XYZ file of C-alpha atoms in Angstrom:
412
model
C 17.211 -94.208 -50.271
C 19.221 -91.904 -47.318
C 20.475 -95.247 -46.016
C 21.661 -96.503 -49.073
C 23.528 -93.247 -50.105
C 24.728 -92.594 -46.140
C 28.409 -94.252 -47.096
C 28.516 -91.557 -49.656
C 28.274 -88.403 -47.830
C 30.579 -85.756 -48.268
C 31.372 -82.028 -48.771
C 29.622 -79.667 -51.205
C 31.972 -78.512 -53.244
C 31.341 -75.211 -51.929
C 32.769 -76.379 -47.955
C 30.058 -74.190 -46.661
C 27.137 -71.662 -47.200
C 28.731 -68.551 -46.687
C 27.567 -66.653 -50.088
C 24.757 -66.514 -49.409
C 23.969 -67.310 -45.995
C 20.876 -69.510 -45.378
C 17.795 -67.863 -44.062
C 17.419 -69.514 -40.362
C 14.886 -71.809 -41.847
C 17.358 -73.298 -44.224
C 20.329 -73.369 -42.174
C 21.604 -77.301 -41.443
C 23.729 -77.759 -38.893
C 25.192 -80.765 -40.452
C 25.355 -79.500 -44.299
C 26.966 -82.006 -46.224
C 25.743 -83.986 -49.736
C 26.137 -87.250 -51.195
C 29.170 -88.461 -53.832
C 26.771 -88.892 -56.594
C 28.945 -89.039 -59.885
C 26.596 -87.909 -63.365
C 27.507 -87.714 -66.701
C 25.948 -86.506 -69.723
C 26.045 -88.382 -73.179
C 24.760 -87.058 -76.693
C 24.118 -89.436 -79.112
C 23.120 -87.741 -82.681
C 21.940 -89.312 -86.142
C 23.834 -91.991 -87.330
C 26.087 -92.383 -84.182
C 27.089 -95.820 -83.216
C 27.004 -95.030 -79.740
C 26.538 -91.971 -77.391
C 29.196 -89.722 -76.462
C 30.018 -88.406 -72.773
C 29.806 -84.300 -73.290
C 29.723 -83.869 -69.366
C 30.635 -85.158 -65.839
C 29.727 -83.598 -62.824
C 28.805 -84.266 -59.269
C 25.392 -84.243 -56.871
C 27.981 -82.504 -54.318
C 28.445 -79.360 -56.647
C 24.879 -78.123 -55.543
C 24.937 -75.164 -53.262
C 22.134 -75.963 -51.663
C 21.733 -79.752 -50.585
C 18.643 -82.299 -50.923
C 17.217 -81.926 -46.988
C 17.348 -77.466 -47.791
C 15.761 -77.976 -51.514
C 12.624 -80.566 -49.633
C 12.661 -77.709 -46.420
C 12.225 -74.988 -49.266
C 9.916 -76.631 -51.240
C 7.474 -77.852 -48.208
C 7.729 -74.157 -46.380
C 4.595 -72.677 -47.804
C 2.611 -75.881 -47.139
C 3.149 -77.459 -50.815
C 2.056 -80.939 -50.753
C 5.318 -83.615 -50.650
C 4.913 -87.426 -50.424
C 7.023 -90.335 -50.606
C 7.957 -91.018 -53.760
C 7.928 -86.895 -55.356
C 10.047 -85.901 -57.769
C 11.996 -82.729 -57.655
C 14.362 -81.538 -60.090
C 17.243 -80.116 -58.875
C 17.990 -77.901 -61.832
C 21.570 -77.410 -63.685
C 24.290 -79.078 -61.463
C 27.902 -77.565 -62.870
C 31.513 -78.222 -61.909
C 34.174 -75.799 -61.775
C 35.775 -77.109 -64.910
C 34.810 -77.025 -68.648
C 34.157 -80.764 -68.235
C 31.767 -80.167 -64.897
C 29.395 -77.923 -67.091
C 25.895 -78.787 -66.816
C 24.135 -77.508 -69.441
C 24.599 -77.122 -73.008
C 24.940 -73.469 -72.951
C 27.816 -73.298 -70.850
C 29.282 -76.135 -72.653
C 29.222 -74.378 -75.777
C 29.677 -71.021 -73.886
C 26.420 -69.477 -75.286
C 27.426 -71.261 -78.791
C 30.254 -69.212 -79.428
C 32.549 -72.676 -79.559
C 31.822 -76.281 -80.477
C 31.118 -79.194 -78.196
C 32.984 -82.631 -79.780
C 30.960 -85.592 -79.950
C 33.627 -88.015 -79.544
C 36.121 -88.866 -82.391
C 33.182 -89.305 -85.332
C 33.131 -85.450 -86.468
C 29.919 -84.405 -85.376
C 29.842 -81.581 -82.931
C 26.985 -79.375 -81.050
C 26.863 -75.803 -80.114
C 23.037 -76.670 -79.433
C 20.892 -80.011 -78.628
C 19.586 -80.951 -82.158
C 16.375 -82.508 -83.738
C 16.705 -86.122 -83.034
C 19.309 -86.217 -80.687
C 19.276 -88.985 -78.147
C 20.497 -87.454 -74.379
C 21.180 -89.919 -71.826
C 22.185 -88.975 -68.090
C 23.422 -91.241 -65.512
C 24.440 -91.381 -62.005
C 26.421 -93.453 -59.072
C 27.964 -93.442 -56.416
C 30.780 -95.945 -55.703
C 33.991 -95.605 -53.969
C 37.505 -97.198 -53.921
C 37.799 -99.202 -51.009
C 35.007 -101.620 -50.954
C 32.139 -99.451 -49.514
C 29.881 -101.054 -52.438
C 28.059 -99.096 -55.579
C 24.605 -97.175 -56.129
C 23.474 -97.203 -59.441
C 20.797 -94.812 -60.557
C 20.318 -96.154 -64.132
C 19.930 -94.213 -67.242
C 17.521 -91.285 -67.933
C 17.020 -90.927 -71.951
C 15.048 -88.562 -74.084
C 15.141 -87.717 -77.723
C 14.826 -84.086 -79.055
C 12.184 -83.942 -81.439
C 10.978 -81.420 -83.604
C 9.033 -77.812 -81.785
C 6.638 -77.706 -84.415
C 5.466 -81.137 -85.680
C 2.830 -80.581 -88.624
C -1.103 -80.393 -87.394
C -3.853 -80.650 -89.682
C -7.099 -77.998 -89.290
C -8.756 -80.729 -87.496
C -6.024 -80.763 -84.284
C -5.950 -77.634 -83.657
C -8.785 -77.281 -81.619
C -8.880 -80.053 -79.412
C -10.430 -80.923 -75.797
C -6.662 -82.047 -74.141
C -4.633 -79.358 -75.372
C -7.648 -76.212 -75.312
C -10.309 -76.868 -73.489
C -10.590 -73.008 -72.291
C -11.058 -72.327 -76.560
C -13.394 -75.322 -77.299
C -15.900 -75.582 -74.192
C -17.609 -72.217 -73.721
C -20.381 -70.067 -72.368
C -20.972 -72.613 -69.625
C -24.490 -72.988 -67.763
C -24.913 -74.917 -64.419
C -28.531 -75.545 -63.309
C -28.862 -76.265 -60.284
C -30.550 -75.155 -56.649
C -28.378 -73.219 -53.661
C -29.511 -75.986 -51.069
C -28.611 -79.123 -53.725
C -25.933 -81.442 -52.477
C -25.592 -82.872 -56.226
C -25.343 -79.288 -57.391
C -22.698 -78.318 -54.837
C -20.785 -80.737 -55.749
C -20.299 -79.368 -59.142
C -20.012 -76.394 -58.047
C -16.605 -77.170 -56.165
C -15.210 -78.963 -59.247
C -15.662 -75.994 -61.269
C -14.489 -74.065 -58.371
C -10.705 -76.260 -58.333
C -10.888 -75.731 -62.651
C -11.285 -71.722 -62.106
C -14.003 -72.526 -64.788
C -16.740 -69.608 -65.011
C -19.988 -70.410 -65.609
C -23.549 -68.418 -65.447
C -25.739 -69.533 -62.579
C -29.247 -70.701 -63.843
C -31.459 -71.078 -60.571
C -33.968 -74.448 -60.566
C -35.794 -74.298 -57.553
C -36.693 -77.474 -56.699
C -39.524 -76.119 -53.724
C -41.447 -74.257 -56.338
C -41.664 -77.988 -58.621
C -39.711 -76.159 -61.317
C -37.735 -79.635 -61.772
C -40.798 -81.135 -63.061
C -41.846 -78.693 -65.288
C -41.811 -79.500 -69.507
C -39.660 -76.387 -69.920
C -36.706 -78.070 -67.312
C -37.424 -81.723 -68.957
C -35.749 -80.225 -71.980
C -32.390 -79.396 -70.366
C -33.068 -82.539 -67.809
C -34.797 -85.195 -69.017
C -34.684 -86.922 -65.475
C -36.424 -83.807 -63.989
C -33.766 -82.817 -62.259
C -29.828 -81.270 -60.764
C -27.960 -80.914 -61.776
C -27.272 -79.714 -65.903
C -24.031 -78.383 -67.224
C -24.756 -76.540 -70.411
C -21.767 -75.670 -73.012
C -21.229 -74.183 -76.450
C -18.937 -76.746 -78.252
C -16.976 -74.376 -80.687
C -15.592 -77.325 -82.554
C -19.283 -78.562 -83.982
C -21.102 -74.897 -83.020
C -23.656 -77.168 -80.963
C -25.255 -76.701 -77.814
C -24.627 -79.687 -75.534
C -26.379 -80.445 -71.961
C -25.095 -82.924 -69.504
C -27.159 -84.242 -66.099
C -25.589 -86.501 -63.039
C -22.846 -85.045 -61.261
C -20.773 -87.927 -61.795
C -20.563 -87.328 -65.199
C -20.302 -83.615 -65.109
C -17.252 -83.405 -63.142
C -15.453 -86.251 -65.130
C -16.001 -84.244 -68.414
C -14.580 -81.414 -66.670
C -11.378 -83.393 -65.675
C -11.511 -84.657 -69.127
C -12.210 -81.894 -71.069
C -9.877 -79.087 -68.919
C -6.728 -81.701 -68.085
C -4.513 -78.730 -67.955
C -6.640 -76.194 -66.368
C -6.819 -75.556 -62.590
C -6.415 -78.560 -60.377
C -7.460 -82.017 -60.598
C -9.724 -83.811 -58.085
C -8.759 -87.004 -58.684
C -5.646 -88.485 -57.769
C -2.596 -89.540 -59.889
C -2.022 -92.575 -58.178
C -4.610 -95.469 -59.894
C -5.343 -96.940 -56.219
C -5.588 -93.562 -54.839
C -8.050 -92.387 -57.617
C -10.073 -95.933 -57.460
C -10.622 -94.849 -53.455
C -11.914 -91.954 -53.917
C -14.350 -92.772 -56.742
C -15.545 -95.314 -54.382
C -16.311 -92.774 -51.788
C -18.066 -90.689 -54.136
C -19.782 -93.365 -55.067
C -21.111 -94.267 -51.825
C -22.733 -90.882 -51.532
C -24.118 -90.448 -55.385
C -25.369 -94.187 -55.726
C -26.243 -95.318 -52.075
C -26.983 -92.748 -50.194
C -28.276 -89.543 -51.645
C -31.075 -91.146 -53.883
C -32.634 -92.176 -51.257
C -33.567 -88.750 -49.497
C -34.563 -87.089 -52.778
C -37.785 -84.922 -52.155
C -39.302 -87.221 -54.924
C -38.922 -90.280 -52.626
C -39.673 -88.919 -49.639
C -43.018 -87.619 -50.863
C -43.619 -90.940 -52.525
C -42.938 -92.721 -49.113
C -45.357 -89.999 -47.262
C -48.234 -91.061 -50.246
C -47.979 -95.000 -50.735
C -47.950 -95.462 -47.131
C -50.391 -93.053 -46.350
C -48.915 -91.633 -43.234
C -48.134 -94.928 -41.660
C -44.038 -94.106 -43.380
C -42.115 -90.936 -43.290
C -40.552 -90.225 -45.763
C -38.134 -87.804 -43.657
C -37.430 -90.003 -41.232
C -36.717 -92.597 -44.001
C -34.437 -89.845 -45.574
C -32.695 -89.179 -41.778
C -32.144 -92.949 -41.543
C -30.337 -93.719 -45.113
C -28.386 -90.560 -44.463
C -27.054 -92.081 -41.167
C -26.262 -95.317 -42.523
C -24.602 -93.547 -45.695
C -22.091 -91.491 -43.296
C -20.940 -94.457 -41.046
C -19.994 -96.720 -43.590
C -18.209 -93.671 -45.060
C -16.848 -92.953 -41.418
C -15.339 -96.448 -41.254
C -13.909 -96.124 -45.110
C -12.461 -92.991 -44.231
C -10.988 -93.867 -40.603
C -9.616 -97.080 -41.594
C -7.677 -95.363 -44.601
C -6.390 -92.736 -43.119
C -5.562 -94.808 -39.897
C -3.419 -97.187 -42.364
C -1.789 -94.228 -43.676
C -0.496 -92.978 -40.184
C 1.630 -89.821 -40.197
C 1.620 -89.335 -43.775
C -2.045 -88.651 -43.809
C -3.331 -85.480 -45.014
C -6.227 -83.917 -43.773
C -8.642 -84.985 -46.817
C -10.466 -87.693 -46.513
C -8.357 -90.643 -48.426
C -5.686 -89.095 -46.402
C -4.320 -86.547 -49.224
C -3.250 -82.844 -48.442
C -5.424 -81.252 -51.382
C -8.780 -81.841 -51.419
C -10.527 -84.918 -53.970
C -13.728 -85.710 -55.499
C -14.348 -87.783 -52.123
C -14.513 -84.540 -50.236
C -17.048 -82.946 -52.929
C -19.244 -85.783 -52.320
C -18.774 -86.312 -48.454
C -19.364 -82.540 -47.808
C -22.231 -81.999 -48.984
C -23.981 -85.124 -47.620
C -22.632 -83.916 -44.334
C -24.646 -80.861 -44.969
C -27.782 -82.940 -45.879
C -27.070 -84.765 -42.966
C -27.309 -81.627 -40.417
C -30.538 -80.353 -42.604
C -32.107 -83.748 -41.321
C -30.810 -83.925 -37.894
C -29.071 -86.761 -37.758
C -26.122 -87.187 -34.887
C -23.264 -86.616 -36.988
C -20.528 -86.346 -34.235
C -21.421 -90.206 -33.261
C -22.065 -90.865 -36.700
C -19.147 -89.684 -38.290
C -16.409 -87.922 -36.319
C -13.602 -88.666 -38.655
C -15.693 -86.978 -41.277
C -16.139 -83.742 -39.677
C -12.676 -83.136 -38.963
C -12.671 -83.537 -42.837
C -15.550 -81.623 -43.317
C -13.534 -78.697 -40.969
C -10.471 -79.468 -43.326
C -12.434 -78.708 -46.898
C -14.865 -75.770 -45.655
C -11.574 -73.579 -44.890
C -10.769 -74.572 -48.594
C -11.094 -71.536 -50.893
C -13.219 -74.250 -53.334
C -15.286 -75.276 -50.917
C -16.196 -71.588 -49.224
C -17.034 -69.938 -52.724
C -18.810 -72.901 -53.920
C -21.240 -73.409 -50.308
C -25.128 -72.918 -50.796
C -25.035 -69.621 -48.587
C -22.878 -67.837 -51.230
C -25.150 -68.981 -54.195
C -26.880 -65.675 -55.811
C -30.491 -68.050 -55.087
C -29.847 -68.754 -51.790
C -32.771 -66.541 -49.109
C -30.889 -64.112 -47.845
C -31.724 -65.488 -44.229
C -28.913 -68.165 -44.139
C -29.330 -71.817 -42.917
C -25.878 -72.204 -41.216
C -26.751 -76.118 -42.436
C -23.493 -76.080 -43.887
């Protein structure tokens, strides 16, 4: 931590920031760094032990830790406790302060001695074991930090791949997953919420319009591509078997997206395993407990087996309302826990999650069926503001849909 590296500050190496000078965003009054000592070690094939090619110091960066986080954070880039950044090549003024192999070996034009054993390096080699290290510790008794060991071994660019790899979901899912279909209906909450995961993948897909008014849902033709009579469907050509494949529930559409496209677009789930576990369970509070229940299906079901003494909308209003506020209290309670680290999304991140594609659109279900939302759920709506100024959620709304009347809504 700061505190734990606060008896180590000291001088860049540079004194101060005079080539360049800071922009006034970057410009710290009290510019300093920490005494972090580092050294490099390269241990190659059939080495006993590794061998120390480099020592340098944290205070040799130009620009310190609080301008690199200020830079970094400027444009609104999300940072949390616990980020990473890499600082980049940190380099002496001495042959022995180089940081990276290629000043080391000066662009390979001399060797770099692995110890006494013989073996030397212009460049890092297949199997190679590299091992950086840092502390900070002083003469004098003001106590050590140890940042352990960082090790990775160099292996080989162009490991062998049989015919069968090299089209593969994780690594291509761009090459394998084409020609992508979503049926679906402007005004569907379950479809909208696909919509915004394709949206965060930058997947393109054709539009094919069910509209659910008209019964097409029900018809044989729609049974084929949704065997529950219903939207959502996400259609795909599947270039690794040549097959047409069709997938219903939204659930399970957007994790085969996240699945099938890990390195395409962004993610809406979380990294962290808590995090992720949260927001699933919001979702899931929408897709399993709330939105069933005001499916035209039941409420005209409701309207017939009661024969007028039920309604079905008013049943629909009343399961939306109790939906939201047990939403409202997850939501408040996390991001109340989370305190001035919380984001504007609803489990408190600053990007937006597969909580807010659920919670959105039930909060435009729940303004379709009139129910109080700013008692309901005010946390949500500040949320809701949050996402709809999000570029996934404003191409993605039911007013933008190519179905969608051309009289708008505004439910949204």
């Amino acid at each position: 931590s700061i505190d734990a590296l606060e008896p180590f500050t000291c001088q860049t190496s540079a004194v101060a920031q005079t080539d360049p000078v800071p922009l006034p965003y970057l410009q710290d009054p009290n510019y300093s760094s920490y005494n972090i000592k580092l050294e490099v070690a390269i241990q190659g094939e059939g080495m006993d032990a590794p061998a120390k090619v480099c020592t340098s110091n944290f205070a040799n960066l130009y620009w310190n830790a609080r301008q690199q986080l200020a830079h970094h954070a400027v444009t609104g880039c999300v940072m949390k406790a616990g980020d990473l950044l890499a600082s980049g090549t940190i380099s002496g003024g001495d042959e022995t302060a180089f940081g990276s192999m290629l000043e080391l070996s000066w662009k390979g034009s001399r060797e770099v001695k692995l110890g006494g054993n013989g073996q030397v390096r212009k460049f890092l080699k297949d199997g190679d074991n590299v091992v950086i290290s840092g502390r900070s510790e002083e003469q004098g008794g003001t106590g050590r930090v140890g940042f352990g060991t960082c090790e990775g071994k160099i292996l080989p660019a162009t490991p062998s791949l049989t015919p069968a790899k090299t089209i593969t979901a994780k690594t291509s899912g761009l090459e394998r997953y084409k020609n992508v279909k979503l049926y679906g209906y402007w005004r569907s909450s379950s479809t909208w919420r696909v919509r915004i995961a394709l949206a965060a993948k930058g997947i393109e897909y054709e539009t094919c319009s069910v509209n659910l008014l008209d019964g097409m849902q029900a018809s044989e033709e729609h049974s084929q591509i949704n065997p529950m009579r219903q939207v959502p469907a996400l259609e795909y050509q599947d270039a690794s078997s040549g097959s047409s494949v069709r997938l219903s529930q939204s659930i399970a559409i957007i994790e085969f997206l996240e699945e099938a496209f890990p390195n395409v677009g962004v993610t809406l789930l979380p990294s962290d395993p808590g995090d992720r576990a949260i927001a699933r369970e919001m979702a899931e509070v929408v897709n399993s407990g709330t939105q069933p229940l005001q499916n035209l299906s039941v409420m005209q079901r409701i309207d017939e087996e009661s024969k007028g003494s039920m309604s079905g909308n008013i049943f629909a209003k009343d399961s939306i309302a109790n939906g939201l506020s047990v939403l409202e209290k997850l939501v408040s309670t996390r991001q109340s826990n989370l305190g001035v680290a919380c984001g504007p999304y609803a489990i408190g991140t600053f990007a937006p999650t597969i909580a807010d594609a659920y919670i959105v659109p039930q909060l435009y279900n729940g303004r379709r069926f009139d129910v109080d939302l700013p008692s309901v759920c005010p946390t949500l709506l500040k949320v809701q503001a949050a996402a709809l100024a999000h570029p996934w959620f404003q191409v993605s709304h039911p007013d933008e849909q190519p179905d969608a009347p051309q009289e708008k809504t505004g439910g949204g």
